[in-house]
XYZ file of C-alpha atoms in Angstrom:
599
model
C 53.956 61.986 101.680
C 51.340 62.828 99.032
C 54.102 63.836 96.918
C 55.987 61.289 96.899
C 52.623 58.843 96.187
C 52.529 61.065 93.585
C 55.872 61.017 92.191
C 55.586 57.006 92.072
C 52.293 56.982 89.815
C 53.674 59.480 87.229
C 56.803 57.886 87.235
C 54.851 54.634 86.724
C 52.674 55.884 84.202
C 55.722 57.779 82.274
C 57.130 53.708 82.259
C 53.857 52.389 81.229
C 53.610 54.986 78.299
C 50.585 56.628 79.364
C 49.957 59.343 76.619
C 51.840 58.013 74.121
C 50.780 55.319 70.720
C 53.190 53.071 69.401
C 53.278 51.724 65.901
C 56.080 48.446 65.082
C 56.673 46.839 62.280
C 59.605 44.532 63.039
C 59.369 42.137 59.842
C 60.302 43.903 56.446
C 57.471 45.561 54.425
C 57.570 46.532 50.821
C 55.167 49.228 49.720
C 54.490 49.260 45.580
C 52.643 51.713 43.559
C 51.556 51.366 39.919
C 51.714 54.965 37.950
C 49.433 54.907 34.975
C 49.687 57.215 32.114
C 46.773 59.215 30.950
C 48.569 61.941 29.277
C 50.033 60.255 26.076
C 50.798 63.534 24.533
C 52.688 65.431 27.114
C 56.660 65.439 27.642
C 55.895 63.786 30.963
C 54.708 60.289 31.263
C 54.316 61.317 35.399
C 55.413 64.559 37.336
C 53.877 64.364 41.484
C 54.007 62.963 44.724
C 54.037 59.041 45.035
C 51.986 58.228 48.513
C 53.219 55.060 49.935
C 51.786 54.971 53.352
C 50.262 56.946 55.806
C 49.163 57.379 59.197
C 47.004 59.202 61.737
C 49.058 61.545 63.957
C 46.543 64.042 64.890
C 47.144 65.816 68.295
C 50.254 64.032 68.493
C 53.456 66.756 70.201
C 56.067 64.731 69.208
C 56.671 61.532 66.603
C 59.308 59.515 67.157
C 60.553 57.703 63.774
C 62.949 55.305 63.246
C 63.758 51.945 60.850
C 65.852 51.145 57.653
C 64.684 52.038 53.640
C 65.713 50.000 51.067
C 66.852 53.440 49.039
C 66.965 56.667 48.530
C 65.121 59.671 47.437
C 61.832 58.405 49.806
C 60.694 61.410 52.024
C 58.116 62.373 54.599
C 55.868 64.458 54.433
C 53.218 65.997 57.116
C 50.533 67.602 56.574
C 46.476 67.878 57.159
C 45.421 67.064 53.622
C 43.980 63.300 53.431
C 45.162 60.846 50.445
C 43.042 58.618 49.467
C 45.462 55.730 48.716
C 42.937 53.516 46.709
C 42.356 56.641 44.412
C 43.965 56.095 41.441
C 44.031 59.858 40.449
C 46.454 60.676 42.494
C 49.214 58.893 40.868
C 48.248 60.482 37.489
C 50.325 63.226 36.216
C 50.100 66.523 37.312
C 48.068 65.464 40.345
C 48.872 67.178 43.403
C 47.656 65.291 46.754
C 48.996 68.420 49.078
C 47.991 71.729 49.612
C 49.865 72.325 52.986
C 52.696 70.521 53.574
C 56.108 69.922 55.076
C 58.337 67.129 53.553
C 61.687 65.813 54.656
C 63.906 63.379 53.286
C 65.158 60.303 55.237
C 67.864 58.657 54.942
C 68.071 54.565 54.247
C 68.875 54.650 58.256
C 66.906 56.748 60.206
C 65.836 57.895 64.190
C 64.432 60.725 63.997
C 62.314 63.166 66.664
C 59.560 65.488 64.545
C 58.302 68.365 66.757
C 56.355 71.482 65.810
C 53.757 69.207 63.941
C 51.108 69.258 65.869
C 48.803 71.157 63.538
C 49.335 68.242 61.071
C 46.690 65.087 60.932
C 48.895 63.026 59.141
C 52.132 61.429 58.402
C 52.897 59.953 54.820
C 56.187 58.074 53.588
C 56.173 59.291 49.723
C 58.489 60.309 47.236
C 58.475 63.051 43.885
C 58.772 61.530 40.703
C 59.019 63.082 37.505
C 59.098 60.143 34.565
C 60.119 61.611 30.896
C 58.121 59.912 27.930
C 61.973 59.063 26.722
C 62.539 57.114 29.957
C 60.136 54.058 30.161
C 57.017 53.110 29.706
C 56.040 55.304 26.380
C 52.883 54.373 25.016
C 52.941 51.636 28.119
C 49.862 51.674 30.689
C 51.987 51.829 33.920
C 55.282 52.175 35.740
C 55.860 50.241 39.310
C 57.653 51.915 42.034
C 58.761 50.643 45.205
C 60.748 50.768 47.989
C 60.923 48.213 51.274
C 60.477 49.178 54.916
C 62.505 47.492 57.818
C 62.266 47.336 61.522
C 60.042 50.328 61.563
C 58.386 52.060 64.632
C 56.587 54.935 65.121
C 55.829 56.714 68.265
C 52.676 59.482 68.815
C 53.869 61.434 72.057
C 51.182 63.818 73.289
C 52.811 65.184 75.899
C 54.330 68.435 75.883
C 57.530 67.518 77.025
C 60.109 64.673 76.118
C 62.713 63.923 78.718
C 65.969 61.787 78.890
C 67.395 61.025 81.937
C 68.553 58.188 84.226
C 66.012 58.272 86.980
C 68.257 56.558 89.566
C 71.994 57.996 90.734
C 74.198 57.040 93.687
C 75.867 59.243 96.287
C 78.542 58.110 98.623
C 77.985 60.355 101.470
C 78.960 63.883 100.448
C 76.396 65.746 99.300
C 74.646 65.605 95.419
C 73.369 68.927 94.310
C 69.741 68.575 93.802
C 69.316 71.547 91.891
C 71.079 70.303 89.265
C 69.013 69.619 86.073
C 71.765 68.878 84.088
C 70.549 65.043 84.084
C 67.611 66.133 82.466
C 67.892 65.607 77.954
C 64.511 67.662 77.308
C 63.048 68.318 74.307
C 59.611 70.577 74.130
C 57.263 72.447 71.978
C 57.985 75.838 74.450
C 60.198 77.140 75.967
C 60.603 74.819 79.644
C 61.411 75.473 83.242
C 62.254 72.724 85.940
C 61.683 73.240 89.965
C 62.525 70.847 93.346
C 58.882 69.918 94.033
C 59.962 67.766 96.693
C 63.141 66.427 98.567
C 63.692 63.908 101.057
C 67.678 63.845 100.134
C 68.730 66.816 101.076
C 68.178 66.854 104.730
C 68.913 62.750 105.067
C 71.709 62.502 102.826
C 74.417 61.890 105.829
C 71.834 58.531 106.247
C 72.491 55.521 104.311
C 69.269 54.786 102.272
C 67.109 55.802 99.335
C 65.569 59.101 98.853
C 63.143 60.577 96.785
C 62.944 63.834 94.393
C 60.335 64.708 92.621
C 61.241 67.429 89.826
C 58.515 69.153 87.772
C 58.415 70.735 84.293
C 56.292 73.053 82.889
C 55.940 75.627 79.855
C 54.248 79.115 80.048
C 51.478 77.900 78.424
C 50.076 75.469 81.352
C 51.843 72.390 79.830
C 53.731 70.140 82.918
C 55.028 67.076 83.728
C 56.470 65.247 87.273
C 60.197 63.603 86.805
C 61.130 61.630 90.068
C 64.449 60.848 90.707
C 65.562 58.465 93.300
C 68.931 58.775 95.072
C 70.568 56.019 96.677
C 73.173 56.950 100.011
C 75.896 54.294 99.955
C 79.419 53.893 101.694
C 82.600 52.362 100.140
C 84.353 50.850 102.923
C 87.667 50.956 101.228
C 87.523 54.301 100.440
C 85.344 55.894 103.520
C 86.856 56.845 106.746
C 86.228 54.441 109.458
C 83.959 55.590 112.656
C 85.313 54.948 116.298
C 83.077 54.954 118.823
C 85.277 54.953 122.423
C 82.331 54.850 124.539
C 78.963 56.614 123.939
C 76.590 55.404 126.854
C 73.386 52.826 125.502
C 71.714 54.862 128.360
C 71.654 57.611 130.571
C 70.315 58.825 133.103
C 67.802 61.607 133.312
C 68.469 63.553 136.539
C 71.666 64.042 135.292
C 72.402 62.981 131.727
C 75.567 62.809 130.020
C 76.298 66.728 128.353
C 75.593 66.225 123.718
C 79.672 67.845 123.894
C 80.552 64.934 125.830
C 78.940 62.525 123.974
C 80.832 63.673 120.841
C 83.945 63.683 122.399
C 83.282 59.979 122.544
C 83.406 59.714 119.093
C 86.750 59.918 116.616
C 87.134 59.269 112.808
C 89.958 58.074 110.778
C 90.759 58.040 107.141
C 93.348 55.855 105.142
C 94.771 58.821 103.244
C 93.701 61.802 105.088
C 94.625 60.107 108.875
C 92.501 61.880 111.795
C 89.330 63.603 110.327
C 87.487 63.714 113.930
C 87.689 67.685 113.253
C 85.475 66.962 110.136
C 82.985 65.433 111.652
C 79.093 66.906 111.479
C 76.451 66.278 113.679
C 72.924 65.780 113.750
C 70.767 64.630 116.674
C 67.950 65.253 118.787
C 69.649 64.711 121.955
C 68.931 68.273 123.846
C 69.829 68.074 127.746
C 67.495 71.079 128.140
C 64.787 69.070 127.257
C 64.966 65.534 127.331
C 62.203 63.158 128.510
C 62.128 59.389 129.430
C 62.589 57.728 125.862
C 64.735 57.369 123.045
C 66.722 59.417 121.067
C 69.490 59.431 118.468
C 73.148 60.778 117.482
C 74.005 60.553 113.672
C 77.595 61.548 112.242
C 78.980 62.090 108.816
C 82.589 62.451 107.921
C 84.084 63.378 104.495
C 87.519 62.611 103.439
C 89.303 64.916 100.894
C 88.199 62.355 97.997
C 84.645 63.147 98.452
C 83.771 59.834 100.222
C 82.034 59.684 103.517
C 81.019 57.353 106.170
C 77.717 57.800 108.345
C 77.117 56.782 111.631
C 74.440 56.642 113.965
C 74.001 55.622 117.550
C 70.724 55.412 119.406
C 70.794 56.683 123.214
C 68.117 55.376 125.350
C 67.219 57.908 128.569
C 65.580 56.546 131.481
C 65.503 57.111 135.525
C 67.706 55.162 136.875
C 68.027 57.411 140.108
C 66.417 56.917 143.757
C 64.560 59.570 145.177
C 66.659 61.811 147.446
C 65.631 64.102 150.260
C 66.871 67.150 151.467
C 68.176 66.633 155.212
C 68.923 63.161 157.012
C 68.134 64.847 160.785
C 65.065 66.992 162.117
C 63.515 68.625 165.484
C 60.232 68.111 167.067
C 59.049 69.810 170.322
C 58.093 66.726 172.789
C 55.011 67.898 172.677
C 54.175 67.453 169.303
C 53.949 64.072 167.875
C 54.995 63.705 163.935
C 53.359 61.831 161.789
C 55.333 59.837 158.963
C 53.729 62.456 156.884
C 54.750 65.575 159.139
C 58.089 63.473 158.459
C 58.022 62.993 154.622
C 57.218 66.685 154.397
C 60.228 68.782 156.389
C 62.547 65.508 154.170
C 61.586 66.814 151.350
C 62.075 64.189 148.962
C 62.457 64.962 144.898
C 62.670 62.519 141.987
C 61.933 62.713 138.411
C 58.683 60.650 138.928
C 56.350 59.777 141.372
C 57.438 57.790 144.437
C 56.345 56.006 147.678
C 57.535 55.639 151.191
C 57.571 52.965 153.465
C 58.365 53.187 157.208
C 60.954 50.412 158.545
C 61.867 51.058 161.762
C 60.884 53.669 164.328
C 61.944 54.290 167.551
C 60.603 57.740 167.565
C 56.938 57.218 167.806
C 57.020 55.910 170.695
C 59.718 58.096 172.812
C 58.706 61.407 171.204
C 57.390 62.644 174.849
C 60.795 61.783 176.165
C 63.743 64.403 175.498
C 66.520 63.308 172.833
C 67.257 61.679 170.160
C 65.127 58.287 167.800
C 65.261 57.886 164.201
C 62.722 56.488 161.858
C 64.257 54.593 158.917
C 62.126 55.714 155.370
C 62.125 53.289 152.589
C 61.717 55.717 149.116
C 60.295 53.727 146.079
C 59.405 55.760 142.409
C 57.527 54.625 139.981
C 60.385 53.145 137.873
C 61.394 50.533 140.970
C 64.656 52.632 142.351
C 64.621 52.926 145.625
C 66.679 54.202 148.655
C 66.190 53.871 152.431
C 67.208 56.998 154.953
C 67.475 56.856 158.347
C 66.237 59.930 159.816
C 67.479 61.358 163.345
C 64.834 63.218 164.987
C 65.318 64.920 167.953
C 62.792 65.348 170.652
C 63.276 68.523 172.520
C 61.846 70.618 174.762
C 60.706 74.058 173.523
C 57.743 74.764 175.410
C 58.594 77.985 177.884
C 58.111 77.827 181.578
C 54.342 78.473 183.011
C 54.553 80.599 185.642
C 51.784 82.147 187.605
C 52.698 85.145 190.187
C 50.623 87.496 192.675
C 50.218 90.789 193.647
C 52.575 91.272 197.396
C 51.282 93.597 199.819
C 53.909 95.553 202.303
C 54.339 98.355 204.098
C 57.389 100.992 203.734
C 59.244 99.706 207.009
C 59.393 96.126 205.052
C 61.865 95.604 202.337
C 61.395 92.339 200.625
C 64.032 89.752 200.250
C 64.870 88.083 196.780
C 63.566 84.447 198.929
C 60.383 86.126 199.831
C 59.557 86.934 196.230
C 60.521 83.848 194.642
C 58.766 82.539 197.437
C 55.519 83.794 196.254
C 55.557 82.449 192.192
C 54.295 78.921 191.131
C 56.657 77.285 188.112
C 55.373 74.519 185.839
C 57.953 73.295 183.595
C 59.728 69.788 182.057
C 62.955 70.556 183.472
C 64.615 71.995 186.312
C 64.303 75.969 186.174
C 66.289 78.873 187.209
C 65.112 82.162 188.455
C 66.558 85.521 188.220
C 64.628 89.053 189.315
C 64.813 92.346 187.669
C 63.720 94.347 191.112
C 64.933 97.845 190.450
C 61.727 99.544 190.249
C 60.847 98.395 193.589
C 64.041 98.996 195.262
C 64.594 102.414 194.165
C 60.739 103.399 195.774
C 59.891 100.930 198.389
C 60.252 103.801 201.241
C 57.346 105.211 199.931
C 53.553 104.185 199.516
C 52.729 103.258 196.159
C 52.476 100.505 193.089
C 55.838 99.017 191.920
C 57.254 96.438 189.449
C 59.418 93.264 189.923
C 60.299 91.087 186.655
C 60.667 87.441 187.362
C 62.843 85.383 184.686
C 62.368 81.854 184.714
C 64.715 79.715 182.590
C 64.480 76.002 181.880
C 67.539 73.577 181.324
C 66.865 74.314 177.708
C 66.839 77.928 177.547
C 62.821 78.508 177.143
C 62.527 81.474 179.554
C 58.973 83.097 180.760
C 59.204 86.671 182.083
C 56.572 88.106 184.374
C 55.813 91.030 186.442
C 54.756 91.083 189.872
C 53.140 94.070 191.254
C 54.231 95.183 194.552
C 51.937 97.190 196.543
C 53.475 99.526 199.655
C 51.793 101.181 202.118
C 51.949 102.707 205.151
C 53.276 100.631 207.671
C 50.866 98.698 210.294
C 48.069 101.709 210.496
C 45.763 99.929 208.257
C 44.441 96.296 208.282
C 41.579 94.837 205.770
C 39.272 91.636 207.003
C 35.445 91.054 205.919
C 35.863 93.316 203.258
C 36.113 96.318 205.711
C 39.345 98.054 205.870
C 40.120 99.087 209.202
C 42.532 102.269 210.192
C 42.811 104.000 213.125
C 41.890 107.665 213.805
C 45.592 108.711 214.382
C 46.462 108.358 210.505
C 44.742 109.442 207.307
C 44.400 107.857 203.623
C 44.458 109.858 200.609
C 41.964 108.838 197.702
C 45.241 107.631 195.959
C 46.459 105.831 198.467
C 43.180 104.015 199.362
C 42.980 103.003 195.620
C 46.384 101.328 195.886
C 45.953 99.432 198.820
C 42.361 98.181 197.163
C 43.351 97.465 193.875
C 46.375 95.102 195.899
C 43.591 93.680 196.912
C 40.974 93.014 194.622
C 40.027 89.761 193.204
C 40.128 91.266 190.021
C 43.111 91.076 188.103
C 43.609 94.435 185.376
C 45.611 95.160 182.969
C 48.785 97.735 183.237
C 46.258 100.539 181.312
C 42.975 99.979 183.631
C 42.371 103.415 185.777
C 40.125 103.353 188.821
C 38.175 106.279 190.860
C 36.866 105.925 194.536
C 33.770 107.551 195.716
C 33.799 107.635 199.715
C 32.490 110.343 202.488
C 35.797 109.232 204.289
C 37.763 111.712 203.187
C 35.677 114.709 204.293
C 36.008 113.833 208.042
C 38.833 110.885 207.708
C 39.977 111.532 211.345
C 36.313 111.132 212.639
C 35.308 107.736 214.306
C 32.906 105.745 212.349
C 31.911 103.338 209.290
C 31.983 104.969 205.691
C 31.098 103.267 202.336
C 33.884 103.153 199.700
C 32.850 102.685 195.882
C 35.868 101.637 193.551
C 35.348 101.793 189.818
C 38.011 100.738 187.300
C 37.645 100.987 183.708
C 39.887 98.522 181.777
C 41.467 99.204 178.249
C 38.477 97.832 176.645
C 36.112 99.850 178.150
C 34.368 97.410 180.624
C 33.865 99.055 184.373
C 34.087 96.903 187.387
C 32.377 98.057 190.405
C 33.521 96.857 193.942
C 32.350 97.932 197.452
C 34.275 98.386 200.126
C 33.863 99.509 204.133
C 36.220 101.727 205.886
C 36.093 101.855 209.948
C 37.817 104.399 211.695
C 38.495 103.393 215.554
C 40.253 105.017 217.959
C 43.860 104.799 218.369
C 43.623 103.481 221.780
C 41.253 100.413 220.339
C 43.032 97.731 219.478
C 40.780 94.901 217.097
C 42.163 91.705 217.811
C 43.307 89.038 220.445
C 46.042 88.983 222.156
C 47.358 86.426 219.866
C 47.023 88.187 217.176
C 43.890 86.199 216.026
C 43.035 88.077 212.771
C 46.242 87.864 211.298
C 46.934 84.734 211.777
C 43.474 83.850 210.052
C 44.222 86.396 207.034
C 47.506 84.397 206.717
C 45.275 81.289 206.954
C 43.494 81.929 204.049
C 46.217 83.587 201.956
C 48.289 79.876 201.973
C 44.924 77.898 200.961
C 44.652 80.500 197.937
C 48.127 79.603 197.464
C 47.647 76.153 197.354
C 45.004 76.598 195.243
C 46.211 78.227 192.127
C 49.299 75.758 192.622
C 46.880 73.508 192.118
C 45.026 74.838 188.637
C 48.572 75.807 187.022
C 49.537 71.949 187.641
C 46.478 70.661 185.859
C 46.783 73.026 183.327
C 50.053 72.387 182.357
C 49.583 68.651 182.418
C 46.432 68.817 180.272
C 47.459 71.386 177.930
């Protein structure tokens, strides 16, 4: 930009004559000189240089002349010496007003250019006589000459450089070489050089318009001068092939905007002469998919027939979003348990746009059912920020995914009992939604139960919709009806023995305690040195769990006689252990209900 602000004051100033003195004299002037002779005796009545005029062209690099003489044999000369025109002794024979000179004659029509004269101060129109006694004027006083000057200008240039040139030229659409200084008539003291300073042409010339170009000159010896040129892009109708546009969209849209190949396909050209010239067609445009924002952009084309003339066209394309936000899935699951927020909801949507957006619930029959199994929706109004907007109904199914609770304990029986798939169902409390089934995994039991020991029974409980729970139920066997437990006190009689492993079993089956698979336990009891013998022994039972933490429980063992028998004839204790084993029953039935409904 500055040098083009530039390029406008010098080429104002170069108008304007800035540098430069003018002298006109547009009327007719006649310049007369009277030669007097002093020198009566010589052969010569006047021999020297006749000054008409002069003037001042000190520093001046070039002096343009030009104007009509009324005849010949007047001359210029150049040269630093001064004449005195009012001194009278210069017009006296003999005299000579120069020492250093140059002298030229003109003719009675003359334009000339003078260069290389700088060193001179001063410009003088003047013409050599010599005047024989024989020819007039012997024994006179004087002789007149004279000669009259027309339409006479003078021009002091002191610039370095003068240049010719038509400062404005016209392209019709192909290109105009730039570099091409041809146009330029210069004339100069040195030897010259011109460069492309500046060029708006060049890369706008396929645009209708004017451009600038600013051109400099210079000389080795520091000497320059700034030559714009302007160059005006015009079409000839008549001449130009003729643009077609079949379609090129006023706007597209950004999430998915017409391809630039497309967009040119839209576009054909066709010359007069040369017929179809799409082919010929150049491009220029700052339309780039890969990186387009919301805004405006442009297409320009230039074609060129085989005559040189073009036609430009240009086509502005305006992007904007004119899409709706989408989302990513129209259906979703929710356990029954869970209620979704519309934000839970916005989030597993997904929803994408090129700006901003909002959402808006409405309708919704979910929020209200979601505890119920099967299927609402919950209709989502999508707004972005440019006003598009789409509603989606969303299906969202309610299901259940929550696994069965189910709670199981320890079973105590003896070898001569084998437990019936009932029995152990029997014993497990289920918690779940739906209507479960059950199905037992009991051959680590069934392969041992003849013998007295600890063994496993896996309980699978399935719901309607597939959520299973597996547990494990311990099964605890011992001997069969030797030994009985009430109060704490484990009573046997004297006729059988227990073995430190086997009394851990039968305690551990009955503990309060419940342990993990990797818990071990020790007994400390003076049973087993006299187990046979009839009395009351204290049992110590110490289990260590995987963490480290020791439990310590104390027990009684009574040995009776065989004959003694420790209970009514109805079978009293029994019947009261069984008492309190179905209240325990009823009781962790109770807590698993609660804690399924609260949690």
């Amino acid at each position: 930009m500055k040098k083009r602000i530039l390029a406008i004051i010098i080429a104002i100033l170069f108008v304007l004559g800035i540098g430069k003195e003018i002298f006109a004299e547009d009327s007719s002037t006649t310049y007369t000189v009277a030669v007097y002779d002093d020198y009566k005796n010589s052969n010569y009545f006047y021999s020297g240089y006749v000054v008409y005029a002069s003037y001042n062209i000190e520093g001046a690099s070039f002096i343009e002349l030009s104007g009509n003489v009324s005849r010949d044999n007047i001359m210029i000369v150049l040269s630093s010496d001064y004449v005195d025109l009012n001194d009278d002794r210069y017009y006296n024979p003999y005299a000579q007003p120069f020492d250093t000179y140059d002298e030229m004659y003109i003719s009675q029509s003359f334009d000339l250019t003078l260069t290389n004269y700088s060193s001179y101060k001063y410009l003088y129109f003047a013409e050599y006589v010599e005047i024989l006694n024989d020819d007039e004027g012997i024994n006179g006083s004087s002789i007149i000459l004279s000669f009259t000057l027309t339409s006479f200008n003078i021009k002091l240039i002191y610039d370095k450089f003068i240049v010719e040139y038509n400062d404005t030229v016209t392209a019709y659409g192909n290109l105009y070489d730039v570099s091409d200084t041809s146009i330029f008539k210069v004339k100069s003291v040195n030897k010259y050089y011109i460069e492309v300073v500046s060029d708006e042409y060049t890369s706008s010339y396929l645009k209708k318009g004017s451009y600038n170009v600013l051109y400099r000159i210079y000389d080795k010896a520091g000497n320059e001068m700034y030559l714009p040129l302007t160059i005006n892009v015009e079409y000839d109708e008549a001449l130009s092939p003729t643009f077609i546009d079949n379609g090129i969209p006023d706007e597209v849209d950004i999430t998915s905007p017409v391809s630039l190949d497309t967009i040119k396909s839209y576009l054909n050209a066709i010359d007069k002469t040369d017929g179809n010239v799409t082919d010929n067609i150049t491009f220029n445009t700052n339309y780039d998919v890969a990186n387009l924002e919301i805004g405006s952009y442009y297409i320009e084309a230039n074609v060129i027939n085989s005559s040189g003339y073009g036609s430009y066209y240009k086509k502005e394309i305006v992007v904007s979003d004119l899409s709706a936000p989408t989302i990513s899935k129209t259906s979703i699951t929710s356990s029954y348990k869970t209620k979704l927020s519309v934000d839970d909801v916005i989030e597993m949507i997904s929803p994408t746009d090129y700006t901003s957006y909002s959402y808006e619930v409405v309708a919704d029959t979910y929020t209200t059912n979601y505890q119920s199994i099967g299927e609402y929706y919950m209709n989502i109004k999508l707004t972005d920020s440019y006003g598009n907007t789409n509603t989606y109904k969303i299906i969202i199914s309610s299901v259940d995914d929550i696994a069965p609770t189910v709670l199981v304990q320890n079973i105590n029986t003896t070898t001569s009992d084998l437990l019936t798939d009932d029995e152990i169902i029997a014993s497990i409390i289920v918690s779940d939604k739906t209507k479960c089934s059950v199905s037992l995994d009991r051959a680590d039991y069934d392969n041992g139960y003849t013998e007295v020991g600890s063994y496993k029974i896996y309980v699978t409980v399935t719901d309607s919709s597939g959520n299973s729970t597996t547990s494990a139920i311990t099964i605890n066997v011992i001997a069969d009806s030797y030994i009985k437990y009430y109060n704490n006190t484990i009573q046997i009689y004297n006729d059988h023995s227990l073995t430190e492993e086997e009394l851990i079993t039968f305690l551990r089956s009955i503990t309060d305690y419940t342990y993990d698979e990797s818990s071990t336990s020790t007994i400390e009891s003076n049973y087993f040195k006299t187990p046979y013998e009839v009395g009351v022994y204290d049992v110590n039972l110490t289990t260590t769990d995987s963490s480290g933490h020791e439990y310590l429980e104390n027990y009684k063992i009574s040995v009776l006689e065989y004959e003694v028998i420790e209970e009514d004839s109805n079978g009293f204790s029994d019947r009261l252990g069984a008492f309190f084993k179905s209240i325990l029953n009823a009781i962790m039935a109770l807590f698993i209900f609660l804690f399924h409904f609260l949690f």
